[in-house]
Coordinates of C-alpha atoms and ligand atoms in Angstrom, one line a residue:
X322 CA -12.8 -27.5 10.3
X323 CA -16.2 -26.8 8.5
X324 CA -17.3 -26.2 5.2
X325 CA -17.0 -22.7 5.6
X326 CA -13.3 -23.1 7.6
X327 CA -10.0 -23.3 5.9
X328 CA -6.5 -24.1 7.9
X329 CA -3.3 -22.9 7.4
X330 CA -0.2 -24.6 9.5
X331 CA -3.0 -25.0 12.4
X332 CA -4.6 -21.6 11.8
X333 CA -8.5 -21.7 10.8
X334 CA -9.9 -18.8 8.7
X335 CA -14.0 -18.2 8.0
X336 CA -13.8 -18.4 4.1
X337 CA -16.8 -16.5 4.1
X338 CA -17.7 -12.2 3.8
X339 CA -18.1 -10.7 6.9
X340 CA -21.2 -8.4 6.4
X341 CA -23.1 -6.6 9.8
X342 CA -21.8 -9.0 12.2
X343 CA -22.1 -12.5 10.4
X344 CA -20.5 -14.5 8.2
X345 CA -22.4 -15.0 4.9
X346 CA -21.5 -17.1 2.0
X347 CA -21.8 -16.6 -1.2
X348 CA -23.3 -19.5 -3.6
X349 CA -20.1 -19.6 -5.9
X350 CA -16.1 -19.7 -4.6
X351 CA -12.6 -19.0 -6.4
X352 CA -9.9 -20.9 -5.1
X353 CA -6.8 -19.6 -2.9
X354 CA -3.0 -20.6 -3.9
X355 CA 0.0 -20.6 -2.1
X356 CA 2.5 -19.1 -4.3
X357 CA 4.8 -20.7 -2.4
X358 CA 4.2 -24.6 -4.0
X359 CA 1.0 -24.1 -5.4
X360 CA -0.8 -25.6 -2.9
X361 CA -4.4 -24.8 -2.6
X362 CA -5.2 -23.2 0.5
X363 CA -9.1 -23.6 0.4
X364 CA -12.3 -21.8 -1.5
X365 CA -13.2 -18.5 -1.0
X366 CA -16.7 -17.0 -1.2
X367 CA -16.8 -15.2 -4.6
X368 CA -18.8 -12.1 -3.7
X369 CA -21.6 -11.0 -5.9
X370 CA -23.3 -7.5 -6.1
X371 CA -26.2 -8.7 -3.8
X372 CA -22.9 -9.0 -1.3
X373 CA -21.1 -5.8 -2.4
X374 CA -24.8 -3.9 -1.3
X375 CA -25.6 -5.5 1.9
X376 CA -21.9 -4.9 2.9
X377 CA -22.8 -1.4 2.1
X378 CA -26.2 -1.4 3.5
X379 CA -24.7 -2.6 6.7
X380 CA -22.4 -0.2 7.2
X381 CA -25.0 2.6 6.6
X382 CA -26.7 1.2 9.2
X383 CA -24.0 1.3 12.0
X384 CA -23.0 4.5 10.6
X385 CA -24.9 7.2 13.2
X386 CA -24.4 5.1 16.0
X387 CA -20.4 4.9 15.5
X388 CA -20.2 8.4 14.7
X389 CA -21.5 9.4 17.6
X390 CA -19.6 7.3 19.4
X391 CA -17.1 9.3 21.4
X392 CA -13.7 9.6 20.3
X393 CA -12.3 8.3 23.3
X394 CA -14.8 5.2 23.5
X395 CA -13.4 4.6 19.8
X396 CA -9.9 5.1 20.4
X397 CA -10.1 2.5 23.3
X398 CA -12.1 0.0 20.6
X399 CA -9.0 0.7 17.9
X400 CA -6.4 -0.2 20.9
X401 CA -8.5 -2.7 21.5
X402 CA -7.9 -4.2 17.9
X403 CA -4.2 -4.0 18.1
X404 CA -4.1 -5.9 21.0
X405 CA -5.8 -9.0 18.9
X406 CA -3.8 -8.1 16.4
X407 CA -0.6 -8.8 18.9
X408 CA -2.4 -11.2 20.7
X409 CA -2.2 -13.1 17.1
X410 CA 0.8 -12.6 15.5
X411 CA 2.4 -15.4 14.7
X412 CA -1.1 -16.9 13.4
X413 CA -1.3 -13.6 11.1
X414 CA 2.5 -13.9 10.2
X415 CA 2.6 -17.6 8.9
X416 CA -1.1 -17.0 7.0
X417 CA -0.1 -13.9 5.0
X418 CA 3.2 -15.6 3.9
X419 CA 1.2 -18.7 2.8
X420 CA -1.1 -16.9 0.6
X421 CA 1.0 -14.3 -0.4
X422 CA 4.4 -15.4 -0.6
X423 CA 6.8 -12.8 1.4
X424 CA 9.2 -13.5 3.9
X425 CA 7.6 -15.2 7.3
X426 CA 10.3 -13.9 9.4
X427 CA 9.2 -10.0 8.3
X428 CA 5.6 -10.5 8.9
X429 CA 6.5 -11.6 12.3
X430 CA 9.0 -8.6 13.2
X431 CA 8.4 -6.0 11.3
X432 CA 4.9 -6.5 9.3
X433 CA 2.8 -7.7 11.7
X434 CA 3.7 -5.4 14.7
X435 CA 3.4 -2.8 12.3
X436 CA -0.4 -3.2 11.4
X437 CA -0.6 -3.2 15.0
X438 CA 1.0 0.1 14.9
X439 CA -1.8 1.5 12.6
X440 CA -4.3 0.7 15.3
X441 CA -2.7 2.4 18.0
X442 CA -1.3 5.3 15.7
X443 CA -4.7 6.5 14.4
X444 CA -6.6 6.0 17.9
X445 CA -4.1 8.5 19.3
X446 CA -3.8 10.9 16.6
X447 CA -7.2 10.9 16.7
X448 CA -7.2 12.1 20.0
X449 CA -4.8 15.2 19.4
X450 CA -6.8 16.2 15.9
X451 CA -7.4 20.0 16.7
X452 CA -7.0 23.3 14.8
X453 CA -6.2 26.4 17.1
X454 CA -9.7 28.7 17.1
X455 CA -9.1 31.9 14.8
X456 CA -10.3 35.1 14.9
X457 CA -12.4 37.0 12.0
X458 CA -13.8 40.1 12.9
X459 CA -14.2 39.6 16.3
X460 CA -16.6 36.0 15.1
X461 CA -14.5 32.8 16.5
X462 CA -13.6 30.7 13.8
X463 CA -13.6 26.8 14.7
X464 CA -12.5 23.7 12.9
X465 CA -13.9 20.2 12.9
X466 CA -13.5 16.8 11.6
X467 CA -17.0 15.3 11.0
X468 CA -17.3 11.6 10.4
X469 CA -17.9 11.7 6.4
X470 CA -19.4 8.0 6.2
X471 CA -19.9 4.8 4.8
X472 CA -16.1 4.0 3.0
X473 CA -15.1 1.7 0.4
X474 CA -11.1 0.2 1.0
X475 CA -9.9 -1.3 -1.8
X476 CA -6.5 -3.4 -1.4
X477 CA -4.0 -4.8 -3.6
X478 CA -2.1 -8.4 -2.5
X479 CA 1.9 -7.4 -2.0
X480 CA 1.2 -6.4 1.1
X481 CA -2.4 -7.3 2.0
X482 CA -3.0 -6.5 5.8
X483 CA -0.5 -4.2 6.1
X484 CA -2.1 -2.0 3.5
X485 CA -5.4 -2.9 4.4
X486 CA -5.4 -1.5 7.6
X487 CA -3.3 1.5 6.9
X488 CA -6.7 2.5 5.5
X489 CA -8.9 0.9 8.1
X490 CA -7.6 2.2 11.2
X491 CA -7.8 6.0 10.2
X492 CA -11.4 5.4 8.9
X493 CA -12.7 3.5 11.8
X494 CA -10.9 6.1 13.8
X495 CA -12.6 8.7 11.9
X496 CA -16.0 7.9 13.4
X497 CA -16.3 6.1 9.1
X498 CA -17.9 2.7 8.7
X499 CA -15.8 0.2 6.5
X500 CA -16.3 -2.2 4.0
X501 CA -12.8 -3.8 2.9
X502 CA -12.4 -5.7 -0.4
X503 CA -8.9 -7.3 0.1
X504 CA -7.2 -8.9 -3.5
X505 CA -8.3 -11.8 -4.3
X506 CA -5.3 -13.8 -4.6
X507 CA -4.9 -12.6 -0.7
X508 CA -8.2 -12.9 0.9
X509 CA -6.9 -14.7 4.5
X510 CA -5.9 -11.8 7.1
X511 CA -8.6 -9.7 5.9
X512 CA -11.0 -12.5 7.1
X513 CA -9.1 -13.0 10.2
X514 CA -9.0 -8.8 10.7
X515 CA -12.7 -9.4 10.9
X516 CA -12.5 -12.3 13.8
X517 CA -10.2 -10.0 16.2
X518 CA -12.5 -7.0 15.5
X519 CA -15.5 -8.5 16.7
X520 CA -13.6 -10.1 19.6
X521 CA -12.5 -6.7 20.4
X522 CA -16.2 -5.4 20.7
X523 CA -16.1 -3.2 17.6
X524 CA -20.1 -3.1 16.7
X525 CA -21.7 -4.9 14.2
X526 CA -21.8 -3.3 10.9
X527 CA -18.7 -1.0 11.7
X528 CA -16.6 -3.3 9.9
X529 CA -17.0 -5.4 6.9
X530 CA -15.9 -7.4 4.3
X531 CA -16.7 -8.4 0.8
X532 CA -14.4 -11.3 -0.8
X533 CA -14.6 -12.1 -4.4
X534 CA -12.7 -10.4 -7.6
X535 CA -12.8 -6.8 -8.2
X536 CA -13.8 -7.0 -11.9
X537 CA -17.0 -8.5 -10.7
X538 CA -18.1 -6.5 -7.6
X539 CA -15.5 -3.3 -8.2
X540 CA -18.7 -1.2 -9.6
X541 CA -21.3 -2.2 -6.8
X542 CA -19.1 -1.0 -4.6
X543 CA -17.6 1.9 -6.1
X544 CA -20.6 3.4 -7.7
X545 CA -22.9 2.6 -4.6
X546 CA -24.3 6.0 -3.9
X547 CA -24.3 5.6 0.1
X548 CA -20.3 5.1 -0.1
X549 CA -18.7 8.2 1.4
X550 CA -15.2 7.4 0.4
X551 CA -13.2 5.5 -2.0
X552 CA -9.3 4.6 -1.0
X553 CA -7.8 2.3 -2.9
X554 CA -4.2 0.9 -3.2
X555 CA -3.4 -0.7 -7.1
X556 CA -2.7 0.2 -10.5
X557 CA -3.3 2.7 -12.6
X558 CA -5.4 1.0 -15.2
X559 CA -8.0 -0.1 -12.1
X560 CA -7.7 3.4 -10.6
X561 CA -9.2 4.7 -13.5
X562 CA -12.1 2.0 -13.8
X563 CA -13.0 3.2 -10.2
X564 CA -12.5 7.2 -10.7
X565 CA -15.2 6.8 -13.7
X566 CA -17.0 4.4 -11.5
X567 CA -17.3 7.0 -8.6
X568 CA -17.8 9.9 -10.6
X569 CA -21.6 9.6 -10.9
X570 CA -22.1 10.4 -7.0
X571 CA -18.5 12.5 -7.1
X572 CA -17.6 10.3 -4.4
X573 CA -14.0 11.5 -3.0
X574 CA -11.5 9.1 -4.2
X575 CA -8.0 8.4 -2.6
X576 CA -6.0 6.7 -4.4
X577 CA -2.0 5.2 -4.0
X578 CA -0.8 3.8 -7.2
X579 CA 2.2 2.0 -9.2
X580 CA 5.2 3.7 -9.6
X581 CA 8.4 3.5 -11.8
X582 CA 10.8 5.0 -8.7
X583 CA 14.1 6.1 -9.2
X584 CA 17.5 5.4 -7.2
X585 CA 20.1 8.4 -8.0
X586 CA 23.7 6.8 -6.8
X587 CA 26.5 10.7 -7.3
X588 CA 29.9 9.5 -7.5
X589 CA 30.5 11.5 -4.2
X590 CA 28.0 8.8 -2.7
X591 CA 29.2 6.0 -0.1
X592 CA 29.1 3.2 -2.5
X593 CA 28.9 0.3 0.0
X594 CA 25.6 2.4 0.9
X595 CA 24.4 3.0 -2.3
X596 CA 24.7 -0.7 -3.8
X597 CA 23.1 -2.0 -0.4
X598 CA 19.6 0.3 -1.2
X599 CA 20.4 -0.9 -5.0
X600 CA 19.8 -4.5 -4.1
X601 CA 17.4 -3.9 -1.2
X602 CA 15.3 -2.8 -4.1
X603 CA 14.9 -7.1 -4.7
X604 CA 13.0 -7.0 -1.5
X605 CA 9.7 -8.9 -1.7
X606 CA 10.4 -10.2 -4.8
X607 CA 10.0 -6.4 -6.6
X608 CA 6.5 -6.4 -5.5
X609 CA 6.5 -3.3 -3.9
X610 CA 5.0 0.3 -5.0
X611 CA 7.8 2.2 -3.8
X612 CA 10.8 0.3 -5.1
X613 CA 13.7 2.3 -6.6
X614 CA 13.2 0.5 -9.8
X615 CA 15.6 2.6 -12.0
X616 CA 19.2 3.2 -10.7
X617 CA 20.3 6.3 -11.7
X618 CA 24.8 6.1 -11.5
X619 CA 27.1 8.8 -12.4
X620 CA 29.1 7.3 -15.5
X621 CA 32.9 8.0 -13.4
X622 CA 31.7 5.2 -10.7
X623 CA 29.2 3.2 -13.0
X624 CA 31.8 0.2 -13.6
X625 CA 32.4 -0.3 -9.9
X626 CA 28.8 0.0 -8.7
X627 CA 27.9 -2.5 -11.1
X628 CA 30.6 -5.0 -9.9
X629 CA 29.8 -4.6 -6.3
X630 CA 26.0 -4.5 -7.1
X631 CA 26.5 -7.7 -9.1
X632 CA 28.2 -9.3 -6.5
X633 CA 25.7 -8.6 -3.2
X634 CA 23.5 -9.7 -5.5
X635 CA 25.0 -13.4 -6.3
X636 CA 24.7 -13.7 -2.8
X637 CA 20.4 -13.3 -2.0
X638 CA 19.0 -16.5 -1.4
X639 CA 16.0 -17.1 -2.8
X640 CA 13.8 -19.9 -1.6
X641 CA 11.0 -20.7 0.5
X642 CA 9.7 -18.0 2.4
X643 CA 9.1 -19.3 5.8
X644 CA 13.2 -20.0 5.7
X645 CA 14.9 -17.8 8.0
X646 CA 17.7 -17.7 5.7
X647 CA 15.6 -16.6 2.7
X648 CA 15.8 -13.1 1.1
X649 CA 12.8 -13.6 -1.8
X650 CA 10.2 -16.0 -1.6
X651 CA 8.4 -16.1 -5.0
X652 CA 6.2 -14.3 -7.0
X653 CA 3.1 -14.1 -6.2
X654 CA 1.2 -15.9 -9.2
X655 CA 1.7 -17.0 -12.6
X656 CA 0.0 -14.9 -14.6
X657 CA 2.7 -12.0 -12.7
X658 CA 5.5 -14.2 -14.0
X659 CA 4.6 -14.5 -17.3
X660 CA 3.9 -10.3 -17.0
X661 CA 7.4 -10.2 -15.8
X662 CA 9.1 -12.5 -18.3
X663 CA 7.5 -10.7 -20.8
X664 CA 8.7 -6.9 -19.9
X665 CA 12.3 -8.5 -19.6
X666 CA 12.1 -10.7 -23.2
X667 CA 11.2 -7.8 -24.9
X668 CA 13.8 -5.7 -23.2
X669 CA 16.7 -8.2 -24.0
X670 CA 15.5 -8.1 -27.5
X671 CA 15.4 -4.4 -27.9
X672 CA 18.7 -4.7 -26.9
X673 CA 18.9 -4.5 -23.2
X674 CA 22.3 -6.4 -21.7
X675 CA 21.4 -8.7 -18.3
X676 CA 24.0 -8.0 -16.1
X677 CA 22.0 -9.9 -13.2
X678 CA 19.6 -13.1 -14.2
X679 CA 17.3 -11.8 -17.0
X680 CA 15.3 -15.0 -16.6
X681 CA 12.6 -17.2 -14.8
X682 CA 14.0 -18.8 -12.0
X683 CA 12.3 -22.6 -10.9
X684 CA 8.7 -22.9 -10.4
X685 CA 7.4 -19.4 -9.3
X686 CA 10.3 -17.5 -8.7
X687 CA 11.7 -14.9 -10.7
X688 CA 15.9 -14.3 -10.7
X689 CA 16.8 -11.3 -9.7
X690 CA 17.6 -8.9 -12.4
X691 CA 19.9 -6.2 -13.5
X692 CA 19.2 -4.5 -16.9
X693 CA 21.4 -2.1 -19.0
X694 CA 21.5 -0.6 -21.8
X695 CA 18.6 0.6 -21.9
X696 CA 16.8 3.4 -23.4
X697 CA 15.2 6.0 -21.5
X698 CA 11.9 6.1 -23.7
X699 CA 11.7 2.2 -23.7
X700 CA 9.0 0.2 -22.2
X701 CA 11.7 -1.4 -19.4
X702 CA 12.2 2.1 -18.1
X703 CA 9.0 3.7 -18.4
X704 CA 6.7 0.7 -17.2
X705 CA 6.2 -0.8 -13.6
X706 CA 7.1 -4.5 -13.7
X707 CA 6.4 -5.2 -10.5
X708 CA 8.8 -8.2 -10.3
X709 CA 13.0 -8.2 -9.4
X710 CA 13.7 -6.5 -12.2
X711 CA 15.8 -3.2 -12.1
X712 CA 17.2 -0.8 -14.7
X713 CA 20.7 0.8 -15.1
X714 CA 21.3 4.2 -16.7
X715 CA 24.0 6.6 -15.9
X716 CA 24.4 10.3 -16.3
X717 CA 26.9 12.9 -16.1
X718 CA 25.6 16.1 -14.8
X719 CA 23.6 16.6 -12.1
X720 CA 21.0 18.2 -14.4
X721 CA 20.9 14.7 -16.8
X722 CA 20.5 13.0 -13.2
X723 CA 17.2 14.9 -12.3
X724 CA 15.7 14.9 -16.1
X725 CA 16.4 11.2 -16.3
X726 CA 14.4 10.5 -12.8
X727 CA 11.7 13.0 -13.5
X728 CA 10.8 11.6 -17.2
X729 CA 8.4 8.9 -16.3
X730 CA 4.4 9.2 -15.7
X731 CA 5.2 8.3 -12.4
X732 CA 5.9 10.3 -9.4
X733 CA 6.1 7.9 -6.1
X734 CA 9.0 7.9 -4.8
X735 CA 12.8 8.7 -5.2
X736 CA 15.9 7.7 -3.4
X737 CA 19.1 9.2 -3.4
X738 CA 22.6 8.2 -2.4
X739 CA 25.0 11.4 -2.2
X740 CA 27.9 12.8 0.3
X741 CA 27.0 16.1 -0.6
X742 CA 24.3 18.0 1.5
X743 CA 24.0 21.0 -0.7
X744 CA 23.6 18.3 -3.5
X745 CA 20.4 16.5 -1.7
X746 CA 19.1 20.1 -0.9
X747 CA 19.3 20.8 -4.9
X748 CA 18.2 17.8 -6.3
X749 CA 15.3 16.9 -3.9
X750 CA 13.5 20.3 -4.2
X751 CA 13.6 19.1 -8.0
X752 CA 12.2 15.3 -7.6
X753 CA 8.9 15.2 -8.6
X754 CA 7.8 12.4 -5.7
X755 CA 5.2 12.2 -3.0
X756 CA 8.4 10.8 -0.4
X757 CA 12.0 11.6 -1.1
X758 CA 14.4 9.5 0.9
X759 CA 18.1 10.4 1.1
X760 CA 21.1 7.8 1.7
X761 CA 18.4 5.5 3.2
X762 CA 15.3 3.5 1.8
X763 CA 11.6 2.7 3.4
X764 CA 11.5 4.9 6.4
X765 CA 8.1 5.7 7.1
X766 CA 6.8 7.6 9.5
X767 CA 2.6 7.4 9.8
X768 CA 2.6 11.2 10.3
X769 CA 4.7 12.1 7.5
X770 CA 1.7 12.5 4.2
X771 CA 2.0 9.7 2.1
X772 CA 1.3 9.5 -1.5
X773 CA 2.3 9.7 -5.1
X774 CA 2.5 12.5 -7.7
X775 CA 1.4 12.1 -11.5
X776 CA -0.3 8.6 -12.2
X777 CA 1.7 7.4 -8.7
X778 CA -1.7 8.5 -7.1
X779 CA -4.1 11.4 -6.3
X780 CA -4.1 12.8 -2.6
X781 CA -2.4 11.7 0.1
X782 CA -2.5 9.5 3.8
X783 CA -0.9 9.4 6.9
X784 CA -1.5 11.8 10.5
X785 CA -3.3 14.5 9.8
X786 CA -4.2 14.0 6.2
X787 CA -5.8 10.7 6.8
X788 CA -8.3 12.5 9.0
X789 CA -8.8 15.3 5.9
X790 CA -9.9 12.3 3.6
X791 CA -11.7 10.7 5.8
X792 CA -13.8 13.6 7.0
X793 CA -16.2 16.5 6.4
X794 CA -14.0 19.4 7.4
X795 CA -16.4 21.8 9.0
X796 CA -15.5 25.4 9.8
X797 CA -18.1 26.9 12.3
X798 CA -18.1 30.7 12.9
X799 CA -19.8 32.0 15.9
X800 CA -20.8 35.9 16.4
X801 CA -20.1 37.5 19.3
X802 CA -23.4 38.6 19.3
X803 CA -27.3 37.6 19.8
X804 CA -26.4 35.5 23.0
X805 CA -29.0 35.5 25.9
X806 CA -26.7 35.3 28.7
X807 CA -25.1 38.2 27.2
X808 CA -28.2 40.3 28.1
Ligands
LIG886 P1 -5.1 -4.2 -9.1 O1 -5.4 -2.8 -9.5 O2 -5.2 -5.2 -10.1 O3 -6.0 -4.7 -7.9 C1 -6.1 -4.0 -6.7 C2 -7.4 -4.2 -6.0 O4 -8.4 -3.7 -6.9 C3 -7.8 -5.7 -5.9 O5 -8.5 -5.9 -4.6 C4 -8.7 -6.0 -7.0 O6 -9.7 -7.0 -6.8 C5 -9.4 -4.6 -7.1 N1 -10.1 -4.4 -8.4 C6 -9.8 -4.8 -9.6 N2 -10.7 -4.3 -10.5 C7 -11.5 -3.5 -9.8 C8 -12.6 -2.7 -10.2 N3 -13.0 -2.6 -11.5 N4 -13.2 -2.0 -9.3 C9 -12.8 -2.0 -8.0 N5 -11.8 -2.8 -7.6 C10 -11.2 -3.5 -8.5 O7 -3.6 -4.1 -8.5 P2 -2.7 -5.3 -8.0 O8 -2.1 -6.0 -9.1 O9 -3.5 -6.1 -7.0 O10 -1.6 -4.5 -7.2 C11 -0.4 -4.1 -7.7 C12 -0.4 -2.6 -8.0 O11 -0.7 -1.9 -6.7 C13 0.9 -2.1 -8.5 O12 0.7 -1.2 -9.5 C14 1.5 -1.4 -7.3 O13 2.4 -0.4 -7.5 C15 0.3 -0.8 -6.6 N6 0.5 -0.5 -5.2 C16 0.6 0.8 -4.8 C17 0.9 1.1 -3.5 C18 0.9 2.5 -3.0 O14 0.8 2.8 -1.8 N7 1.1 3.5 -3.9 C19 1.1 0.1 -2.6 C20 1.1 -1.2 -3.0 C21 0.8 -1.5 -4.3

């Protein structure tokens, strides 16, 4: 271990930014927590503007060299990545859960193998990127996807690498260079991202990252007119500090926001399906975008989705996240508890009834919560929490059931639990959500576009699209004419 050298269980991570090829410190740190037992983890390298620009300036200097870099040369670098990135995951697994809190034993099977995923993913789609030649009076018509820059990835702490490199891969993959601010209450696998990179021969410059807190290097970044791209994951409030930010060099902006997601449970539903994606909306402690915050239950089956739902949930374990037999770890910092406590106080005293918890839980956990009666155009129901805290409401028509889920700012997500397949037909084409899922929850596909509607977001990821964002679209017509070899 060295000044610059933190451990966690055994693992070390660089503390410092990783900025064309070298670690460089910064002359002031912020510390890292476990949310787990408060531990401190280590200090971080709290980046300054002088950072946030030579992060920049460095990846406008790799830029030419990487976009000329031939596809397949890239797409072999990106595998490359995911094979550190497998090589490593129980090291990645057991750090993210330490700094962030969520469940060890889904970083290691699901999480983890995932972000490998979006390696692998983007290299190959990358490969098949290609829009059939058209025709326009007799002049060939040809489509390309042209490298668009230096990019800017900012990334928000619930699910740190994961989203981090959901934007990384299809950057790097579109011949971009990368500077990555992770959260700074989860600054350890973006550091370690940037160890496996470099062992996988990704050139210096190509990848970088800037530590510190976004209040304090957000704007260098984001209104750095060399930056190419903006994609950020967070809230709404920041996403507007960085669309004003940006708007100066009308830098393209892509950004995946907070939500307020609905859960529609018919009475012609499976109910044993519908209260098991009710209380898989607990997962990660509530701290996930896409959570089906509201439950939406037809009033003839309200009573007995409430009692089953109130009884799966008696049974969660919460506790320590490396556990195998844990179902929530905690919440990820105080300040998010006291934000949480707060939306459900003033709930409960506008009236709302906790059917589930409706309180703090010991040390940084939250209990898992069930609210009803409550009013649709009250703060519960019309605000992201962010926490394990969900809303019940029922309705009576189908009609009521769609108003009810559409009458938000939001537009994320929605989820819906029905028998009838003329139903889902009808009521999806209604939802006003970037991904509808029906009688399941979280499948996701990275081809399928990916993205919120309203103030859930503005554009959307994933296959194709990614490559859309990340690129120049050129369109090249050739004549058929003035060719020498055509005499
Ligand atoms: P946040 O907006 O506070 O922070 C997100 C990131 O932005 C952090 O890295 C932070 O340092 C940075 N930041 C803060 N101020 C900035 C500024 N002025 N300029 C540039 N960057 C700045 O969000 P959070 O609390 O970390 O994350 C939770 C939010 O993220 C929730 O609203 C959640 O719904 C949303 N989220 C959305 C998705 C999605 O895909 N739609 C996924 C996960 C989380």
């Amino acid at each position: 271990m060295t000044e610059h050298t933190l451990t966690v269980a055994g693992v070390a991570v660089d503390t410092r930014h990783w900025i064309g090829g070298e670690r460089v410190a910064s002359a002031e740190t912020f510390t890292d927590v476990s949310p787990i037992d408060g531990s401190v983890l280590g200090e971080i390298s709290r980046g300054t503007e002088a950072e946030a620009a030579a992060a920049v300036a460095a990846a406008k200097a790799a830029f030419p060299a990487w976009a000329a870099t031939p596809v397949a040369e890239r797409a072999r670098l990106l595998h490359a990545i995911a094979d550190g990135v497998e090589k490593r995951i129980e090291d990645l697994a057991i750090v993210e859960t330490t700094d962030n809190g969520a469940l060890l034993r889904s970083h290691r099977r699901g999480v983890m193998p995932r972000v490998a995923h979006n390696f692998r993913f983007f290299a190959d789609w990358l490969l098949t990127l290609e829009h059939e030649d058209f025709e326009t009076r007799g002049h060939t018509n040809h489509v390309s996807w042209d490298p668009a820059g230096p990019s800017v990835l900012i990334t928000p702490w619930n699910a740190p690498l994961m989203l981090s490199t959901w934007k990384v891969a299809p950057a790097l993959a579109a011949g971009n260079t990368v500077v990555l601010k992770p959260a700074e209450w989860t600054p350890l696998t973006a550091s370690l991202l940037a160890d496996i990179a470099a062992e996988a021969g990704l050139p210096a410059g190509v990848l970088n990252v800037v530590q510190g807190y976004g209040s304090e290097i957000g704007d260098a970044l984001t209104s750095h007119p060399d930056v190419r791209r903006i994609s950020f994951t967070g809230s709404v409030p920041t996403a507007k500090r960085i669309t004003r930010s940006a708007a100066d060099n009308l830098t393209p902006l892509s950004l995946e926001l907070g939500g307020k997601s609905p859960l529609l449970v018919f009475a012609d539903a499976d109910l044993d399906l519908a209260v098991d994606l009710a209380v898989e909306q607990y997962d990660n402690a509530g701290q996930v975008c896409l959570a089906a915050t509201r439950i939406l239950v037809e009033e003839s089956v309200a009573e007995e989705f409430t009692r089953r739902f109130a009884e799966k949930a008696a049974a969660i374990v919460q506790g320590d996240p490396r556990d195998e037999a844990t179902d929530i770890g905690p919440n990820i910092h105080e300040r998010q508890l006291e934000k949480i406590d707060g939306f459900v106080r003033r709930a409960l005293d506008a009236g709302a009834r906790a059917v589930v918890g409706g309180h703090r839980g010991e040390g940084q956990y939250y209990a898992p919560t069930l609210l009803t009666d409550v009013a649709q155009d009250s703060e519960i129901v019309q605000e992201e929490v962010f926490g394990p805290v969900l809303t019940l409401q029922t309705f009576t028509t189908e009609d009521e059931a769609v108003h009810l889920a559409n009458d938000t700012r939001f537009g994320l997500a929605a989820t819906l639990a029905t028998g009838d397949r003329d139903r889902a037909a009808r009521v999806t084409e209604r939802l006003v959500a970037g991904t509808v899922w029906v009688n399941c929850f979280f499948v996701r596909d990275l081809q399928a576009p990916f993205g919120g509607s309203r103030h859930s977001g503005v554009g959307r990821e994933g296959g194709t699209w990614s490559f859309d964002f990340y690129c120049d679209l050129k369109n090249t017509v050739t004549a058929p004419k003035g060719w020498k070899d055509h005499g």
